[in-house]
Amino acid sequence: MIKKLTFIILISIGFSGLSQNKIELMTSDCSQENGFTMFQLDRAKPKILTRQTFEKENGYWGGHKKIIQNQSDSLKIEYTNIFGQQIDTTFTKAKDLIEVKICVDKFKDYQKESLIEKSIEVGENWILNSVWGHGTYEYDKLILKPKKGVFKYEYYKNGKRKKWGKIKITNFIVDRISLFERKLNLMKNADDGCNFSVSYKLTNGKEIIEIQDNSCSGFSSEELRKALNITE
């Protein structure tokens, strides 16, 4: 009787070692504390690059989450971010996970000529307008005026000037503005969209770039203002 009981316990341990854990996969805006994003999982087109598989979907999950059947301690997922770029991310100790979130705001940098660098060279104002509701309502405007090693800035919200001052022109500041420009330029490649979208107009002297953000991502000029410490 004792031998038989021992045999049953060993079988039970053996099967538990092969059991799968289920992991919930969701999108997240990792620049925000709560991670909220309107960019749904079906638009991210996630693809598992390791041995795991997705569980067959039940209708209620929709584009918000997928369930991964896991047997491995490493999980690698390829997906499309809000800028239309194909990137991947790896999770280790996957057997201990019950959920994972892919950062859809994660950005793969690329080279593109910068308007802010041109503005500094020729002494032209760099102006960023944000418009809500398909171009019907100007929400805010940021003006950077390069002169003698500083940016004189003015920030308007709802047509009223909210803040003004000076920012020393450094490589760090120019790089932050250039990075925002490159992200903004990619937004015009986003497909589909929301009913209530945001558009941008970026002006440097005679050069104007108009961008319609249909990404449903929550990406906004606030990201740049925070980087420049221009807050209300």
PDB file of C-alpha atoms in Angstrom:
ATOM      1  CA  MET A   1       0.000   0.000   0.000  1.00  0.00           C
ATOM      2  CA  ILE A   2       2.865   2.360   0.838  1.00  0.00           C
ATOM      3  CA  LYS A   3       4.644   1.587  -2.462  1.00  0.00           C
ATOM      4  CA  LYS A   4       1.464   2.217  -4.464  1.00  0.00           C
ATOM      5  CA  LEU A   5       0.892   5.578  -2.743  1.00  0.00           C
ATOM      6  CA  THR A   6       4.477   6.655  -3.430  1.00  0.00           C
ATOM      7  CA  PHE A   7       4.035   5.771  -7.130  1.00  0.00           C
ATOM      8  CA  ILE A   8       0.881   7.915  -7.378  1.00  0.00           C
ATOM      9  CA  ILE A   9       2.665  10.912  -5.798  1.00  0.00           C
ATOM     10  CA  LEU A  10       5.568  10.622  -8.242  1.00  0.00           C
ATOM     11  CA  ILE A  11       3.166  10.554 -11.215  1.00  0.00           C
ATOM     12  CA  SER A  12       1.414  13.639  -9.864  1.00  0.00           C
ATOM     13  CA  ILE A  13       4.708  15.527  -9.504  1.00  0.00           C
ATOM     14  CA  GLY A  14       5.747  14.524 -13.007  1.00  0.00           C
ATOM     15  CA  PHE A  15       2.549  15.884 -14.571  1.00  0.00           C
ATOM     16  CA  SER A  16       2.686  19.128 -12.580  1.00  0.00           C
ATOM     17  CA  GLY A  17       6.185  19.772 -13.938  1.00  0.00           C
ATOM     18  CA  LEU A  18       4.747  19.742 -17.471  1.00  0.00           C
ATOM     19  CA  SER A  19       1.775  21.983 -16.739  1.00  0.00           C
ATOM     20  CA  GLN A  20       1.367  25.230 -18.659  1.00  0.00           C
ATOM     21  CA  ASN A  21       0.822  28.665 -17.176  1.00  0.00           C
ATOM     22  CA  LYS A  22      -1.462  31.128 -18.926  1.00  0.00           C
ATOM     23  CA  ILE A  23      -0.214  34.677 -19.478  1.00  0.00           C
ATOM     24  CA  GLU A  24      -2.438  37.625 -20.389  1.00  0.00           C
ATOM     25  CA  LEU A  25      -0.932  39.869 -23.084  1.00  0.00           C
ATOM     26  CA  MET A  26      -2.016  43.529 -23.220  1.00  0.00           C
ATOM     27  CA  THR A  27      -0.846  46.822 -24.728  1.00  0.00           C
ATOM     28  CA  SER A  28       0.464  49.649 -22.543  1.00  0.00           C
ATOM     29  CA  ASP A  29       1.612  53.235 -22.905  1.00  0.00           C
ATOM     30  CA  CYS A  30       4.693  52.966 -20.708  1.00  0.00           C
ATOM     31  CA  SER A  31       5.194  56.750 -20.616  1.00  0.00           C
ATOM     32  CA  GLN A  32       2.088  57.025 -18.421  1.00  0.00           C
ATOM     33  CA  GLU A  33       1.779  55.916 -14.822  1.00  0.00           C
ATOM     34  CA  ASN A  34      -1.428  53.953 -15.451  1.00  0.00           C
ATOM     35  CA  GLY A  35      -0.315  52.754 -18.902  1.00  0.00           C
ATOM     36  CA  PHE A  36      -3.667  53.549 -20.554  1.00  0.00           C
ATOM     37  CA  THR A  37      -3.713  53.487 -24.349  1.00  0.00           C
ATOM     38  CA  MET A  38      -6.431  53.399 -26.996  1.00  0.00           C
ATOM     39  CA  PHE A  39      -4.072  51.490 -29.298  1.00  0.00           C
ATOM     40  CA  GLN A  40      -5.634  48.036 -29.287  1.00  0.00           C
ATOM     41  CA  LEU A  41      -3.799  44.743 -29.403  1.00  0.00           C
ATOM     42  CA  ASP A  42      -5.132  43.693 -32.813  1.00  0.00           C
ATOM     43  CA  ARG A  43      -3.484  46.813 -34.321  1.00  0.00           C
ATOM     44  CA  ALA A  44      -0.179  45.872 -32.662  1.00  0.00           C
ATOM     45  CA  LYS A  45      -0.318  42.519 -34.527  1.00  0.00           C
ATOM     46  CA  PRO A  46       1.660  40.574 -31.878  1.00  0.00           C
ATOM     47  CA  LYS A  47       3.654  37.540 -33.017  1.00  0.00           C
ATOM     48  CA  ILE A  48       5.374  35.117 -30.639  1.00  0.00           C
ATOM     49  CA  LEU A  49       8.995  34.404 -31.642  1.00  0.00           C
ATOM     50  CA  THR A  50       9.594  31.706 -29.007  1.00  0.00           C
ATOM     51  CA  ARG A  51       7.837  28.348 -28.531  1.00  0.00           C
ATOM     52  CA  GLN A  52       4.591  29.588 -26.952  1.00  0.00           C
ATOM     53  CA  THR A  53       1.217  29.822 -28.687  1.00  0.00           C
ATOM     54  CA  PHE A  54      -1.859  31.994 -28.331  1.00  0.00           C
ATOM     55  CA  GLU A  55      -4.965  30.390 -26.915  1.00  0.00           C
ATOM     56  CA  LYS A  56      -7.974  30.459 -29.222  1.00  0.00           C
ATOM     57  CA  GLU A  57      -9.849  33.694 -28.530  1.00  0.00           C
ATOM     58  CA  ASN A  58     -13.245  33.985 -26.955  1.00  0.00           C
ATOM     59  CA  GLY A  59     -15.291  36.856 -28.320  1.00  0.00           C
ATOM     60  CA  TYR A  60     -15.218  39.113 -25.276  1.00  0.00           C
ATOM     61  CA  TRP A  61     -11.439  39.615 -25.368  1.00  0.00           C
ATOM     62  CA  GLY A  62     -11.681  41.512 -28.651  1.00  0.00           C
ATOM     63  CA  GLY A  63      -8.653  43.688 -29.338  1.00  0.00           C
ATOM     64  CA  HIS A  64      -7.777  44.215 -25.664  1.00  0.00           C
ATOM     65  CA  LYS A  65      -5.879  41.086 -24.663  1.00  0.00           C
ATOM     66  CA  LYS A  66      -4.721  37.648 -25.728  1.00  0.00           C
ATOM     67  CA  ILE A  67      -3.947  34.570 -23.663  1.00  0.00           C
ATOM     68  CA  ILE A  68      -0.576  32.879 -24.112  1.00  0.00           C
ATOM     69  CA  GLN A  69      -0.102  29.187 -23.368  1.00  0.00           C
ATOM     70  CA  ASN A  70       3.358  29.051 -21.841  1.00  0.00           C
ATOM     71  CA  GLN A  71       5.854  26.259 -21.194  1.00  0.00           C
ATOM     72  CA  SER A  72       9.075  28.248 -21.432  1.00  0.00           C
ATOM     73  CA  ASP A  73      11.025  30.553 -19.123  1.00  0.00           C
ATOM     74  CA  SER A  74      11.681  33.073 -21.912  1.00  0.00           C
ATOM     75  CA  LEU A  75       9.037  34.833 -24.007  1.00  0.00           C
ATOM     76  CA  LYS A  76       9.844  37.013 -27.038  1.00  0.00           C
ATOM     77  CA  ILE A  77       7.126  38.961 -28.859  1.00  0.00           C
ATOM     78  CA  GLU A  78       7.315  40.980 -32.079  1.00  0.00           C
ATOM     79  CA  TYR A  79       4.731  43.727 -32.629  1.00  0.00           C
ATOM     80  CA  THR A  80       3.957  47.052 -34.324  1.00  0.00           C
ATOM     81  CA  ASN A  81       4.199  50.212 -32.212  1.00  0.00           C
ATOM     82  CA  ILE A  82       2.067  53.379 -32.494  1.00  0.00           C
ATOM     83  CA  PHE A  83       4.560  54.786 -35.015  1.00  0.00           C
ATOM     84  CA  GLY A  84       4.118  51.854 -37.414  1.00  0.00           C
ATOM     85  CA  GLN A  85       7.563  50.432 -36.592  1.00  0.00           C
ATOM     86  CA  GLN A  86       8.175  46.687 -36.156  1.00  0.00           C
ATOM     87  CA  ILE A  87       9.942  46.008 -32.859  1.00  0.00           C
ATOM     88  CA  ASP A  88      10.283  43.144 -30.376  1.00  0.00           C
ATOM     89  CA  THR A  89      10.607  42.662 -26.647  1.00  0.00           C
ATOM     90  CA  THR A  90      11.717  39.772 -24.423  1.00  0.00           C
ATOM     91  CA  PHE A  91      10.356  38.696 -21.036  1.00  0.00           C
ATOM     92  CA  THR A  92      12.443  36.432 -18.794  1.00  0.00           C
ATOM     93  CA  LYS A  93      11.185  34.183 -15.942  1.00  0.00           C
ATOM     94  CA  ALA A  94       8.007  33.787 -17.984  1.00  0.00           C
ATOM     95  CA  LYS A  95       6.873  30.784 -15.905  1.00  0.00           C
ATOM     96  CA  ASP A  96       6.296  33.183 -13.003  1.00  0.00           C
ATOM     97  CA  LEU A  97       4.219  35.658 -15.033  1.00  0.00           C
ATOM     98  CA  ILE A  98       0.433  35.937 -15.161  1.00  0.00           C
ATOM     99  CA  GLU A  99       0.378  39.007 -17.432  1.00  0.00           C
ATOM    100  CA  VAL A 100       2.723  40.967 -19.703  1.00  0.00           C
ATOM    101  CA  LYS A 101       2.309  44.391 -21.293  1.00  0.00           C
ATOM    102  CA  ILE A 102       3.986  45.476 -24.519  1.00  0.00           C
ATOM    103  CA  CYS A 103       5.043  49.136 -24.637  1.00  0.00           C
ATOM    104  CA  VAL A 104       3.391  50.447 -27.795  1.00  0.00           C
ATOM    105  CA  ASP A 105       4.973  53.889 -27.271  1.00  0.00           C
ATOM    106  CA  LYS A 106       8.475  52.354 -27.454  1.00  0.00           C
ATOM    107  CA  PHE A 107      10.295  54.036 -30.329  1.00  0.00           C
ATOM    108  CA  LYS A 108      12.998  52.769 -32.676  1.00  0.00           C
ATOM    109  CA  ASP A 109      15.091  55.813 -33.546  1.00  0.00           C
ATOM    110  CA  TYR A 110      15.887  56.723 -37.137  1.00  0.00           C
ATOM    111  CA  GLN A 111      17.694  59.482 -38.993  1.00  0.00           C
ATOM    112  CA  LYS A 112      15.763  62.427 -40.383  1.00  0.00           C
ATOM    113  CA  GLU A 113      16.660  66.049 -41.050  1.00  0.00           C
ATOM    114  CA  SER A 114      15.545  68.246 -38.160  1.00  0.00           C
ATOM    115  CA  LEU A 115      13.578  71.466 -38.462  1.00  0.00           C
ATOM    116  CA  ILE A 116      14.771  72.679 -35.058  1.00  0.00           C
ATOM    117  CA  GLU A 117      18.390  72.476 -36.236  1.00  0.00           C
ATOM    118  CA  LYS A 118      17.454  74.480 -39.337  1.00  0.00           C
ATOM    119  CA  SER A 119      15.671  77.050 -37.157  1.00  0.00           C
ATOM    120  CA  ILE A 120      18.801  77.613 -35.085  1.00  0.00           C
ATOM    121  CA  GLU A 121      20.991  77.957 -38.187  1.00  0.00           C
ATOM    122  CA  VAL A 122      18.804  80.537 -39.959  1.00  0.00           C
ATOM    123  CA  GLY A 123      17.294  82.222 -36.891  1.00  0.00           C
ATOM    124  CA  GLU A 124      13.688  81.327 -37.804  1.00  0.00           C
ATOM    125  CA  ASN A 125      10.937  80.601 -35.275  1.00  0.00           C
ATOM    126  CA  TRP A 126       9.992  76.959 -34.704  1.00  0.00           C
ATOM    127  CA  ILE A 127       6.218  76.748 -34.156  1.00  0.00           C
ATOM    128  CA  LEU A 128       4.151  73.702 -33.185  1.00  0.00           C
ATOM    129  CA  ASN A 129       0.339  73.947 -33.353  1.00  0.00           C
ATOM    130  CA  SER A 130      -1.910  71.221 -31.968  1.00  0.00           C
ATOM    131  CA  VAL A 131      -5.480  71.064 -33.303  1.00  0.00           C
ATOM    132  CA  TRP A 132      -8.286  68.814 -32.048  1.00  0.00           C
ATOM    133  CA  GLY A 133     -11.405  67.586 -33.799  1.00  0.00           C
ATOM    134  CA  HIS A 134     -10.223  67.177 -37.411  1.00  0.00           C
ATOM    135  CA  GLY A 135      -8.732  70.681 -37.667  1.00  0.00           C
ATOM    136  CA  THR A 136     -11.652  72.590 -36.161  1.00  0.00           C
ATOM    137  CA  TYR A 137     -10.272  73.627 -32.760  1.00  0.00           C
ATOM    138  CA  GLU A 138      -6.754  74.919 -32.010  1.00  0.00           C
ATOM    139  CA  TYR A 139      -5.815  73.525 -28.627  1.00  0.00           C
ATOM    140  CA  ASP A 140      -2.289  74.781 -28.006  1.00  0.00           C
ATOM    141  CA  LYS A 141       0.743  76.390 -29.623  1.00  0.00           C
ATOM    142  CA  LEU A 142       4.428  76.349 -28.718  1.00  0.00           C
ATOM    143  CA  ILE A 143       6.792  78.948 -30.213  1.00  0.00           C
ATOM    144  CA  LEU A 144      10.583  78.656 -29.906  1.00  0.00           C
ATOM    145  CA  LYS A 145      12.603  81.700 -31.003  1.00  0.00           C
ATOM    146  CA  PRO A 146      16.345  80.933 -31.290  1.00  0.00           C
ATOM    147  CA  LYS A 147      18.620  83.887 -30.554  1.00  0.00           C
ATOM    148  CA  LYS A 148      22.123  84.251 -29.103  1.00  0.00           C
ATOM    149  CA  GLY A 149      22.360  80.756 -27.627  1.00  0.00           C
ATOM    150  CA  VAL A 150      18.870  80.603 -26.091  1.00  0.00           C
ATOM    151  CA  PHE A 151      15.304  79.785 -27.101  1.00  0.00           C
ATOM    152  CA  LYS A 152      12.798  82.443 -26.151  1.00  0.00           C
ATOM    153  CA  TYR A 153       9.595  80.425 -25.814  1.00  0.00           C
ATOM    154  CA  GLU A 154       5.897  81.209 -25.640  1.00  0.00           C
ATOM    155  CA  TYR A 155       3.234  78.629 -24.834  1.00  0.00           C
ATOM    156  CA  TYR A 156      -0.441  79.276 -25.656  1.00  0.00           C
ATOM    157  CA  LYS A 157      -3.448  77.205 -24.619  1.00  0.00           C
ATOM    158  CA  ASN A 158      -6.942  77.850 -25.976  1.00  0.00           C
ATOM    159  CA  GLY A 159      -5.625  81.068 -27.546  1.00  0.00           C
ATOM    160  CA  LYS A 160      -4.228  82.495 -24.282  1.00  0.00           C
ATOM    161  CA  ARG A 161      -0.549  82.804 -23.461  1.00  0.00           C
ATOM    162  CA  LYS A 162       0.078  80.585 -20.445  1.00  0.00           C
ATOM    163  CA  LYS A 163       3.853  80.635 -20.091  1.00  0.00           C
ATOM    164  CA  TRP A 164       6.957  82.273 -21.518  1.00  0.00           C
ATOM    165  CA  GLY A 165      10.662  82.377 -20.751  1.00  0.00           C
ATOM    166  CA  LYS A 166      14.099  81.293 -21.947  1.00  0.00           C
ATOM    167  CA  ILE A 167      15.813  77.932 -22.433  1.00  0.00           C
ATOM    168  CA  LYS A 168      19.556  77.648 -22.985  1.00  0.00           C
ATOM    169  CA  ILE A 169      20.302  75.930 -26.294  1.00  0.00           C
ATOM    170  CA  THR A 170      22.317  72.770 -25.507  1.00  0.00           C
ATOM    171  CA  ASN A 171      22.914  69.545 -27.420  1.00  0.00           C
ATOM    172  CA  PHE A 172      20.609  67.779 -24.948  1.00  0.00           C
ATOM    173  CA  ILE A 173      17.725  70.214 -25.581  1.00  0.00           C
ATOM    174  CA  VAL A 174      18.180  70.092 -29.377  1.00  0.00           C
ATOM    175  CA  ASP A 175      18.268  66.269 -29.288  1.00  0.00           C
ATOM    176  CA  ARG A 176      15.009  66.118 -27.284  1.00  0.00           C
ATOM    177  CA  ILE A 177      13.220  68.407 -29.747  1.00  0.00           C
ATOM    178  CA  SER A 178      14.650  66.520 -32.742  1.00  0.00           C
ATOM    179  CA  LEU A 179      13.494  63.203 -31.256  1.00  0.00           C
ATOM    180  CA  PHE A 180       9.958  64.571 -30.854  1.00  0.00           C
ATOM    181  CA  GLU A 181      10.044  65.753 -34.493  1.00  0.00           C
ATOM    182  CA  ARG A 182      11.003  62.292 -35.741  1.00  0.00           C
ATOM    183  CA  LYS A 183       8.245  60.656 -33.718  1.00  0.00           C
ATOM    184  CA  LEU A 184       5.745  63.216 -34.991  1.00  0.00           C
ATOM    185  CA  ASN A 185       6.747  62.626 -38.604  1.00  0.00           C
ATOM    186  CA  LEU A 186       6.047  58.905 -38.262  1.00  0.00           C
ATOM    187  CA  MET A 187       2.552  59.500 -36.885  1.00  0.00           C
ATOM    188  CA  LYS A 188       1.283  60.462 -40.335  1.00  0.00           C
ATOM    189  CA  ASN A 189       1.940  56.873 -41.449  1.00  0.00           C
ATOM    190  CA  ALA A 190      -0.451  55.411 -38.890  1.00  0.00           C
ATOM    191  CA  ASP A 191      -3.449  53.616 -40.425  1.00  0.00           C
ATOM    192  CA  ASP A 192      -7.077  53.481 -39.231  1.00  0.00           C
ATOM    193  CA  GLY A 193      -7.867  56.032 -36.540  1.00  0.00           C
ATOM    194  CA  CYS A 194     -10.172  57.478 -33.933  1.00  0.00           C
ATOM    195  CA  ASN A 195     -13.342  59.465 -34.392  1.00  0.00           C
ATOM    196  CA  PHE A 196     -11.819  62.391 -32.539  1.00  0.00           C
ATOM    197  CA  SER A 197      -8.220  62.811 -33.688  1.00  0.00           C
ATOM    198  CA  VAL A 198      -5.419  65.317 -33.287  1.00  0.00           C
ATOM    199  CA  SER A 199      -3.527  67.096 -36.050  1.00  0.00           C
ATOM    200  CA  TYR A 200      -0.284  69.056 -35.896  1.00  0.00           C
ATOM    201  CA  LYS A 201       1.274  71.839 -37.912  1.00  0.00           C
ATOM    202  CA  LEU A 202       5.027  72.248 -37.546  1.00  0.00           C
ATOM    203  CA  THR A 203       6.419  75.449 -39.053  1.00  0.00           C
ATOM    204  CA  ASN A 204       9.975  76.640 -39.605  1.00  0.00           C
ATOM    205  CA  GLY A 205      10.016  79.885 -41.581  1.00  0.00           C
ATOM    206  CA  LYS A 206       8.478  79.050 -44.967  1.00  0.00           C
ATOM    207  CA  GLU A 207       8.540  75.267 -44.425  1.00  0.00           C
ATOM    208  CA  ILE A 208       5.337  73.729 -43.059  1.00  0.00           C
ATOM    209  CA  ILE A 209       4.656  70.090 -42.176  1.00  0.00           C
ATOM    210  CA  GLU A 210       1.044  69.078 -41.459  1.00  0.00           C
ATOM    211  CA  ILE A 211       0.499  65.770 -39.703  1.00  0.00           C
ATOM    212  CA  GLN A 212      -2.760  63.973 -38.937  1.00  0.00           C
ATOM    213  CA  ASP A 213      -2.425  61.677 -35.929  1.00  0.00           C
ATOM    214  CA  ASN A 214      -4.841  58.771 -36.410  1.00  0.00           C
ATOM    215  CA  SER A 215      -2.983  56.405 -34.111  1.00  0.00           C
ATOM    216  CA  CYS A 216      -5.463  56.356 -31.185  1.00  0.00           C
ATOM    217  CA  SER A 217      -2.355  56.365 -29.011  1.00  0.00           C
ATOM    218  CA  GLY A 218      -2.571  59.379 -26.738  1.00  0.00           C
ATOM    219  CA  PHE A 219       0.702  60.747 -28.171  1.00  0.00           C
ATOM    220  CA  SER A 220       0.731  64.537 -27.769  1.00  0.00           C
ATOM    221  CA  SER A 221       2.843  67.686 -27.607  1.00  0.00           C
ATOM    222  CA  GLU A 222       2.751  67.363 -23.819  1.00  0.00           C
ATOM    223  CA  GLU A 223       5.637  64.900 -24.158  1.00  0.00           C
ATOM    224  CA  LEU A 224       7.824  67.662 -25.588  1.00  0.00           C
ATOM    225  CA  ARG A 225       6.739  70.292 -23.072  1.00  0.00           C
ATOM    226  CA  LYS A 226       7.626  67.977 -20.197  1.00  0.00           C
ATOM    227  CA  ALA A 227      11.063  67.354 -21.714  1.00  0.00           C
ATOM    228  CA  LEU A 228      11.625  71.132 -21.938  1.00  0.00           C
ATOM    229  CA  ASN A 229      10.103  71.742 -18.494  1.00  0.00           C
ATOM    230  CA  ILE A 230       7.415  73.978 -19.989  1.00  0.00           C
ATOM    231  CA  THR A 231       4.497  73.153 -17.703  1.00  0.00           C
ATOM    232  CA  GLU A 232       1.498  75.185 -16.670  1.00  0.00           C
TER     233      GLU A 232
END
